[in-house]
GROMACS .gro file of C-alpha atoms in nm:
model
  358
    1MET     CA    1  -1.488   1.741  -0.699
    2LYS     CA    2  -1.360   1.584  -1.019
    3ILE     CA    3  -1.152   1.286  -0.903
    4ILE     CA    4  -0.959   1.028  -1.102
    5VAL     CA    5  -0.925   0.699  -0.913
    6LEU     CA    6  -0.605   0.540  -1.042
    7ALA     CA    7  -0.574   0.163  -1.011
    8GLY     CA    8  -0.443  -0.142  -1.194
    9GLY     CA    9  -0.089  -0.098  -1.318
   10THR     CA   10   0.170  -0.369  -1.372
   11SER     CA   11   0.262  -0.492  -1.023
   12THR     CA   12   0.188  -0.834  -0.875
   13GLU     CA   13  -0.095  -0.661  -0.687
   14ARG     CA   14  -0.280  -0.545  -0.999
   15GLU     CA   15  -0.603  -0.732  -0.920
   16VAL     CA   16  -0.611  -0.613  -0.559
   17SER     CA   17  -0.564  -0.259  -0.687
   18ILE     CA   18  -0.856  -0.294  -0.928
   19VAL     CA   19  -1.080  -0.413  -0.643
   20SER     CA   20  -0.964  -0.125  -0.422
   21GLY     CA   21  -1.016   0.127  -0.700
   22THR     CA   22  -1.364  -0.001  -0.783
   23MET     CA   23  -1.478   0.031  -0.422
   24VAL     CA   24  -1.319   0.373  -0.377
   25CYS     CA   25  -1.472   0.507  -0.698
   26LYS     CA   26  -1.819   0.390  -0.598
   27ALA     CA   27  -1.775   0.540  -0.252
   28LEU     CA   28  -1.662   0.878  -0.384
   29ARG     CA   29  -1.953   0.891  -0.627
   30GLU     CA   30  -2.184   0.809  -0.337
   31LYS     CA   31  -2.039   1.116  -0.164
   32GLY     CA   32  -2.126   1.333  -0.463
   33HIS     CA   33  -1.785   1.346  -0.631
   34GLN     CA   34  -1.747   1.308  -1.006
   35ALA     CA   35  -1.513   1.012  -0.983
   36LEU     CA   36  -1.379   0.807  -1.275
   37LEU     CA   37  -1.188   0.477  -1.250
   38VAL     CA   38  -0.878   0.460  -1.472
   39ASP     CA   39  -0.603   0.202  -1.524
   40ILE     CA   40  -0.273   0.386  -1.483
   41PHE     CA   41  -0.092   0.163  -1.733
   42CYS     CA   42  -0.362   0.067  -1.983
   43GLY     CA   43  -0.538   0.402  -1.977
   44VAL     CA   44  -0.878   0.473  -2.130
   45GLU     CA   45  -1.005   0.581  -2.470
   46VAL     CA   46  -1.210   0.901  -2.453
   47PRO     CA   47  -1.323   1.146  -2.725
   48GLN     CA   48  -1.163   1.435  -2.538
   49VAL     CA   49  -1.078   1.534  -2.184
   50ASP     CA   50  -1.329   1.796  -2.077
   51GLU     CA   51  -1.607   1.880  -1.830
   52GLU     CA   52  -1.862   1.676  -2.022
   53LEU     CA   53  -1.664   1.357  -1.961
   54PHE     CA   54  -1.715   1.392  -1.585
   55MET     CA   55  -2.085   1.479  -1.622
   56GLU     CA   56  -2.188   1.175  -1.825
   57ALA     CA   57  -2.363   0.869  -1.678
   58TYR     CA   58  -2.096   0.632  -1.552
   59ASP     CA   59  -2.081   0.261  -1.471
   60VAL     CA   60  -1.793   0.183  -1.232
   61ASP     CA   61  -1.823  -0.194  -1.275
   62GLN     CA   62  -1.804  -0.155  -1.652
   63ALA     CA   63  -1.488   0.052  -1.610
   64ALA     CA   64  -1.338  -0.222  -1.389
   65ALA     CA   65  -1.428  -0.486  -1.649
   66TYR     CA   66  -1.253  -0.277  -1.914
   67MET     CA   67  -0.939  -0.272  -1.697
   68ARG     CA   68  -0.946  -0.650  -1.656
   69SER     CA   69  -0.983  -0.696  -2.033
   70PHE     CA   70  -0.611  -0.614  -2.059
   71ASP     CA   71  -0.496  -0.877  -1.809
   72SER     CA   72  -0.431  -1.159  -2.056
   73HIS     CA   73  -0.199  -0.951  -2.276
   74LEU     CA   74  -0.043  -0.715  -2.024
   75GLU     CA   75   0.310  -0.846  -2.087
   76GLU     CA   76   0.265  -0.797  -2.461
   77ILE     CA   77   0.165  -0.434  -2.405
   78GLN     CA   78   0.466  -0.382  -2.178
   79ALA     CA   79   0.701  -0.525  -2.439
   80GLY     CA   80   0.560  -0.298  -2.708
   81ARG     CA   81   0.600   0.039  -2.541
   82ARG     CA   82   0.841   0.235  -2.323
   83GLU     CA   83   0.610   0.480  -2.147
   84PHE     CA   84   0.440   0.372  -1.824
   85PHE     CA   85   0.137   0.602  -1.826
   86GLY     CA   86  -0.141   0.474  -2.049
   87PRO     CA   87  -0.349   0.664  -2.306
   88ASN     CA   88  -0.507   0.984  -2.167
   89VAL     CA   89  -0.396   0.911  -1.810
   90LEU     CA   90  -0.185   1.222  -1.757
   91GLU     CA   91  -0.436   1.442  -1.937
   92LEU     CA   92  -0.719   1.317  -1.715
   93CYS     CA   93  -0.515   1.353  -1.398
   94GLN     CA   94  -0.413   1.708  -1.487
   95TYR     CA   95  -0.772   1.803  -1.563
   96ALA     CA   96  -0.912   1.657  -1.240
   97ASP     CA   97  -0.911   1.833  -0.904
   98LEU     CA   98  -0.744   1.535  -0.735
   99VAL     CA   99  -0.617   1.183  -0.807
  100PHE     CA  100  -0.706   0.911  -0.558
  101LEU     CA  101  -0.422   0.658  -0.567
  102ALA     CA  102  -0.567   0.310  -0.531
  103LEU     CA  103  -0.241   0.157  -0.651
  104HIS     CA  104  -0.051  -0.118  -0.470
  105GLY     CA  105   0.302  -0.246  -0.517
  106SER     CA  106   0.571  -0.131  -0.758
  107ASN     CA  107   0.512   0.161  -0.996
  108GLY     CA  108   0.242   0.302  -0.774
  109GLU     CA  109   0.329   0.265  -0.409
  110ASP     CA  110   0.704   0.313  -0.442
  111GLY     CA  111   0.714   0.689  -0.503
  112LYS     CA  112   0.772   0.689  -0.879
  113VAL     CA  113   0.419   0.797  -0.969
  114GLN     CA  114   0.415   1.049  -0.683
  115ALA     CA  115   0.739   1.207  -0.806
  116ALA     CA  116   0.606   1.234  -1.160
  117PHE     CA  117   0.283   1.390  -1.037
  118ASP     CA  118   0.474   1.646  -0.832
  119LEU     CA  119   0.655   1.752  -1.146
  120PHE     CA  120   0.332   1.768  -1.348
  121GLY     CA  121   0.153   1.967  -1.077
  122ILE     CA  122  -0.101   1.688  -1.017
  123ARG     CA  123  -0.256   1.662  -0.671
  124TYR     CA  124  -0.293   1.312  -0.526
  125THR     CA  125  -0.393   1.125  -0.212
  126GLY     CA  126  -0.141   0.974   0.025
  127THR     CA  127   0.212   1.060   0.116
  128GLY     CA  128   0.486   1.201  -0.108
  129TYR     CA  129   0.747   1.033  -0.324
  130LEU     CA  130   1.033   1.013  -0.071
  131SER     CA  131   0.841   0.853   0.216
  132SER     CA  132   0.669   0.622  -0.033
  133ALA     CA  133   1.005   0.501  -0.163
  134ILE     CA  134   1.151   0.449   0.184
  135ALA     CA  135   0.847   0.261   0.316
  136MET     CA  136   0.840   0.040   0.006
  137ASP     CA  137   1.195  -0.076   0.080
  138LYS     CA  138   1.170  -0.309   0.380
  139ALA     CA  139   1.545  -0.299   0.446
  140LEU     CA  140   1.548   0.082   0.457
  141THR     CA  141   1.232   0.083   0.667
  142LYS     CA  142   1.398  -0.134   0.930
  143GLN     CA  143   1.695   0.104   0.943
  144PHE     CA  144   1.468   0.404   0.997
  145PHE     CA  145   1.273   0.217   1.266
  146ARG     CA  146   1.592   0.128   1.453
  147GLU     CA  147   1.729   0.482   1.434
  148HIS     CA  148   1.406   0.623   1.577
  149GLY     CA  149   1.358   0.370   1.855
  150VAL     CA  150   1.073   0.174   1.695
  151PRO     CA  151   1.126  -0.195   1.780
  152THR     CA  152   1.156  -0.422   1.476
  153PRO     CA  153   1.278  -0.782   1.432
  154ALA     CA  154   1.647  -0.832   1.364
  155GLY     CA  155   1.725  -0.893   1.001
  156ILE     CA  156   1.958  -0.860   0.705
  157SER     CA  157   1.923  -0.790   0.334
  158LEU     CA  158   2.057  -1.019   0.061
  159VAL     CA  159   2.125  -0.923  -0.300
  160LYS     CA  160   2.099  -1.197  -0.562
  161GLY     CA  161   2.441  -1.329  -0.658
  162GLU     CA  162   2.626  -1.121  -0.400
  163GLY     CA  163   2.769  -1.254  -0.077
  164SER     CA  164   2.676  -1.552   0.133
  165THR     CA  165   2.322  -1.676   0.189
  166LYS     CA  166   2.423  -1.881   0.495
  167LEU     CA  167   2.238  -1.761   0.802
  168ALA     CA  168   2.527  -1.850   1.033
  169ASP     CA  169   2.747  -1.598   0.850
  170TYR     CA  170   2.516  -1.324   0.978
  171GLY     CA  171   2.466  -1.457   1.329
  172MET     CA  172   2.116  -1.576   1.246
  173SER     CA  173   1.946  -1.915   1.279
  174LEU     CA  174   1.622  -2.081   1.179
  175PRO     CA  175   1.331  -2.015   1.187
  176VAL     CA  176   1.333  -1.699   0.975
  177VAL     CA  177   1.103  -1.504   0.746
  178VAL     CA  178   1.213  -1.459   0.384
  179LYS     CA  179   1.052  -1.172   0.194
  180PRO     CA  180   1.115  -0.965  -0.120
  181CYS     CA  181   1.258  -0.628  -0.019
  182CYS     CA  182   1.005  -0.414  -0.204
  183GLY     CA  183   0.705  -0.640  -0.255
  184GLY     CA  184   0.358  -0.602  -0.110
  185SER     CA  185   0.056  -0.809  -0.005
  186SER     CA  186   0.298  -1.075   0.127
  187VAL     CA  187   0.370  -1.195  -0.228
  188GLY     CA  188   0.678  -1.418  -0.217
  189VAL     CA  189   0.693  -1.423   0.165
  190SER     CA  190   0.776  -1.749   0.343
  191ILE     CA  191   0.822  -1.857   0.704
  192VAL     CA  192   1.082  -2.134   0.709
  193SER     CA  193   1.214  -2.366   0.978
  194THR     CA  194   1.438  -2.609   0.785
  195GLU     CA  195   1.737  -2.559   0.558
  196GLN     CA  196   1.549  -2.708   0.263
  197GLU     CA  197   1.257  -2.470   0.317
  198TYR     CA  198   1.502  -2.182   0.345
  199GLN     CA  199   1.668  -2.262   0.010
  200GLU     CA  200   1.328  -2.302  -0.159
  201ALA     CA  201   1.210  -1.974  -0.010
  202LEU     CA  202   1.520  -1.793  -0.140
  203GLU     CA  203   1.459  -1.926  -0.489
  204GLN     CA  204   1.094  -1.825  -0.482
  205ALA     CA  205   1.154  -1.477  -0.342
  206PHE     CA  206   1.444  -1.407  -0.580
  207SER     CA  207   1.206  -1.485  -0.869
  208TYR     CA  208   1.023  -1.163  -0.774
  209GLU     CA  209   1.313  -0.934  -0.686
  210GLU     CA  210   1.691  -0.904  -0.679
  211GLU     CA  211   1.701  -0.806  -0.309
  212LEU     CA  212   1.549  -0.986  -0.011
  213VAL     CA  213   1.505  -0.925   0.358
  214ILE     CA  214   1.575  -1.216   0.594
  215GLU     CA  215   1.418  -1.151   0.931
  216GLU     CA  216   1.408  -1.334   1.261
  217TYR     CA  217   1.075  -1.510   1.304
  218VAL     CA  218   0.858  -1.370   1.581
  219SER     CA  219   0.601  -1.619   1.705
  220GLY     CA  220   0.289  -1.465   1.852
  221ARG     CA  221  -0.012  -1.251   1.768
  222GLU     CA  222  -0.037  -1.027   1.461
  223PHE     CA  223  -0.184  -0.677   1.455
  224SER     CA  224  -0.221  -0.375   1.234
  225VAL     CA  225  -0.272  -0.007   1.311
  226GLY     CA  226  -0.378   0.267   1.073
  227VAL     CA  227  -0.232   0.614   1.119
  228VAL     CA  228  -0.439   0.894   0.970
  229ALA     CA  229  -0.331   1.258   0.992
  230GLY     CA  230  -0.067   1.154   1.248
  231LYS     CA  231  -0.311   0.980   1.484
  232ALA     CA  232  -0.337   0.606   1.537
  233TYR     CA  233  -0.667   0.432   1.465
  234PRO     CA  234  -0.795   0.141   1.677
  235VAL     CA  235  -0.571  -0.168   1.680
  236ILE     CA  236  -0.697  -0.464   1.477
  237GLU     CA  237  -0.581  -0.822   1.542
  238ILE     CA  238  -0.543  -1.061   1.249
  239ALA     CA  239  -0.566  -1.433   1.320
  240PRO     CA  240  -0.545  -1.650   1.003
  241ILE     CA  241  -0.741  -1.972   1.032
  242GLU     CA  242  -0.453  -2.150   0.856
  243GLY     CA  243  -0.090  -2.047   0.806
  244PHE     CA  244   0.012  -1.681   0.829
  245TYR     CA  245  -0.130  -1.358   0.688
  246ASP     CA  246  -0.021  -1.423   0.329
  247TYR     CA  247  -0.176  -1.307   0.001
  248THR     CA  248  -0.460  -1.562   0.014
  249ASN     CA  249  -0.548  -1.490   0.376
  250LYS     CA  250  -0.543  -1.115   0.312
  251TYR     CA  251  -0.795  -1.118   0.030
  252LYS     CA  252  -1.003  -1.435   0.060
  253ALA     CA  253  -1.315  -1.368   0.264
  254GLY     CA  254  -1.346  -1.588   0.572
  255SER     CA  255  -0.982  -1.695   0.580
  256THR     CA  256  -0.894  -1.487   0.887
  257VAL     CA  257  -1.055  -1.380   1.211
  258GLU     CA  258  -1.012  -1.004   1.247
  259THR     CA  259  -1.094  -0.842   1.578
  260CYS     CA  260  -1.124  -0.466   1.612
  261PRO     CA  261  -1.065  -0.323   1.861
  262ALA     CA  262  -0.810  -0.592   1.942
  263GLU     CA  263  -0.842  -0.769   2.275
  264LEU     CA  264  -0.549  -0.597   2.447
  265ASP     CA  265  -0.533  -0.413   2.776
  266GLY     CA  266  -0.530  -0.035   2.760
  267GLU     CA  267  -0.158  -0.003   2.828
  268LYS     CA  268  -0.056  -0.245   2.553
  269THR     CA  269  -0.301  -0.082   2.310
  270ARG     CA  270  -0.154   0.262   2.374
  271GLU     CA  271   0.200   0.126   2.339
  272MET     CA  272   0.126  -0.024   1.998
  273GLN     CA  273  -0.055   0.290   1.881
  274ARG     CA  274   0.240   0.501   1.998
  275TYR     CA  275   0.483   0.284   1.800
  276ALA     CA  276   0.254   0.315   1.497
  277GLU     CA  277   0.258   0.694   1.518
  278GLU     CA  278   0.635   0.699   1.578
  279GLY     CA  279   0.694   0.456   1.290
  280ALA     CA  280   0.493   0.671   1.050
  281ALA     CA  281   0.678   0.982   1.169
  282ALA     CA  282   1.017   0.809   1.133
  283LEU     CA  283   0.940   0.740   0.767
  284LYS     CA  284   0.805   1.096   0.717
  285ILE     CA  285   0.469   0.961   0.602
  286GLU     CA  286   0.203   1.226   0.544
  287THR     CA  287  -0.176   1.185   0.540
  288TYR     CA  288  -0.233   0.813   0.604
  289CYS     CA  289  -0.077   0.467   0.618
  290ARG     CA  290  -0.102   0.135   0.799
  291LEU     CA  291   0.169  -0.035   1.005
  292ASP     CA  292   0.188  -0.408   1.078
  293PHE     CA  293   0.299  -0.557   1.410
  294MET     CA  294   0.378  -0.883   1.586
  295MET     CA  295   0.363  -0.937   1.963
  296ASN     CA  296   0.541  -1.237   2.111
  297GLY     CA  297   0.433  -1.447   2.406
  298GLU     CA  298   0.610  -1.216   2.651
  299GLY     CA  299   0.417  -0.915   2.522
  300LYS     CA  300   0.707  -0.756   2.333
  301ILE     CA  301   0.593  -0.560   2.029
  302TYR     CA  302   0.774  -0.556   1.694
  303CYS     CA  303   0.689  -0.327   1.403
  304LEU     CA  304   0.727  -0.514   1.073
  305GLU     CA  305   0.660  -0.259   0.799
  306ALA     CA  306   0.449   0.033   0.680
  307ASN     CA  307   0.200   0.043   0.394
  308THR     CA  308   0.162   0.389   0.242
  309LEU     CA  309  -0.138   0.297   0.024
  310PRO     CA  310  -0.322   0.038   0.236
  311GLY     CA  311  -0.578  -0.184   0.068
  312MET     CA  312  -0.935  -0.067   0.029
  313THR     CA  313  -1.099  -0.401  -0.054
  314PRO     CA  314  -1.394  -0.572   0.123
  315THR     CA  315  -1.151  -0.750   0.358
  316SER     CA  316  -0.904  -0.462   0.410
  317LEU     CA  317  -0.800  -0.355   0.758
  318LEU     CA  318  -0.804   0.026   0.753
  319PRO     CA  319  -1.178   0.043   0.667
  320GLN     CA  320  -1.252  -0.195   0.956
  321GLU     CA  321  -1.059   0.029   1.195
  322ALA     CA  322  -1.244   0.336   1.066
  323GLN     CA  323  -1.575   0.158   1.120
  324VAL     CA  324  -1.501   0.136   1.493
  325LEU     CA  325  -1.465   0.515   1.492
  326GLY     CA  326  -1.808   0.551   1.331
  327MET     CA  327  -1.688   0.603   0.973
  328ASN     CA  328  -1.835   0.386   0.701
  329PHE     CA  329  -1.635   0.313   0.385
  330ALA     CA  330  -1.760   0.617   0.196
  331ASP     CA  331  -1.691   0.841   0.497
  332LEU     CA  332  -1.334   0.709   0.513
  333CYS     CA  333  -1.267   0.767   0.144
  334ASP     CA  334  -1.402   1.121   0.171
  335HIS     CA  335  -1.187   1.182   0.480
  336LEU     CA  336  -0.873   1.060   0.300
  337VAL     CA  337  -0.949   1.306   0.021
  338GLU     CA  338  -0.990   1.586   0.274
  339ILE     CA  339  -0.666   1.525   0.462
  340SER     CA  340  -0.470   1.468   0.140
  341LEU     CA  341  -0.575   1.810   0.011
  342LYS     CA  342  -0.423   1.967   0.322
  343LYS     CA  343  -0.078   1.872   0.189
  344TYR     CA  344  -0.119   2.143  -0.070
  345GLU     CA  345  -0.192   2.426   0.172
  346ASN     CA  346   0.178   2.503   0.228
  347PRO     CA  347   0.308   2.695  -0.077
  348GLY     CA  348   0.669   2.626   0.024
  349SER     CA  349   0.641   2.250  -0.012
  350MET     CA  350   0.653   2.046  -0.335
  351ALA     CA  351   0.287   1.961  -0.279
  352GLY     CA  352   0.208   2.328  -0.227
  353ALA     CA  353   0.395   2.414  -0.543
  354ALA     CA  354   0.163   2.179  -0.730
  355LYS     CA  355  -0.132   2.374  -0.596
  356GLU     CA  356   0.025   2.706  -0.697
  357LYS     CA  357   0.079   2.575  -1.050
  358ARG     CA  358  -0.290   2.496  -1.074
   0.00000   0.00000   0.00000
């Protein structure tokens, strides 16, 4: 298949996305696909979009280096143009059989790209625009979890400049977790136990977004569960050597101890997997995702959030879970392509309509 692997973009997770995209593109080419790595925002210069472009010799690492060449003047490019999609991006995506979304964060994981692709008749991996948007919003996600019986920590949302920031006004007390409402990769997330830390965390998180989620702190063990085609993958436990599972611990090799399958008894494993499947269903997520959990000292499980385009880097969790099931990285990428294509088998859906247009 001719596949465009879209990565990069303008979010705070641009570099993680480039790493994910590079690995995915190499894996898909290993599986025999004609895959090309493209920066969704910076685009790529090509003579013309045709069959020959996909048949030529291709260096994935060189493509990734080209993407990174824009990093130092990304803001300048943003200031100089209004359109999000870079040169030749839409043309390439429309020509390809499928787009593999290796995007993370805003303008990629929040449903905007998915909605545009639905309108352009472009087929893509992962869930649709509505579930992407809901899952990206942590405040909305918590509401959906509560309404569908998926346990989640108590919390509130705060909008910059509106209302009180005093925890007591909301019946909350320290310690709490402060996080941007729509961020990813734990960027801007803080665990605070003093009033000074709380005020500093608010200032930091508000520098990323206008809306925050303040959540009760759950002390205990941290886990993650992938859900692929509606079925939960093996549970993985994440134990950072220092601090919590923040941006550094997620992507720096050796900074966490990850155990898969997690050392849980069968009953607790099934309970967490059931909540993962129910959480994905509550958010109407199709194809695949990953849900994050905490379990306190009494064994109570809390679902924190869902990731609709989980990382595909050397330290990412979903590939580790797939490995336990006997799927190597290339097998997993190929499987995600396969299940994503099934979205387009129903002509009555928006995804099916994209297929009919083709």
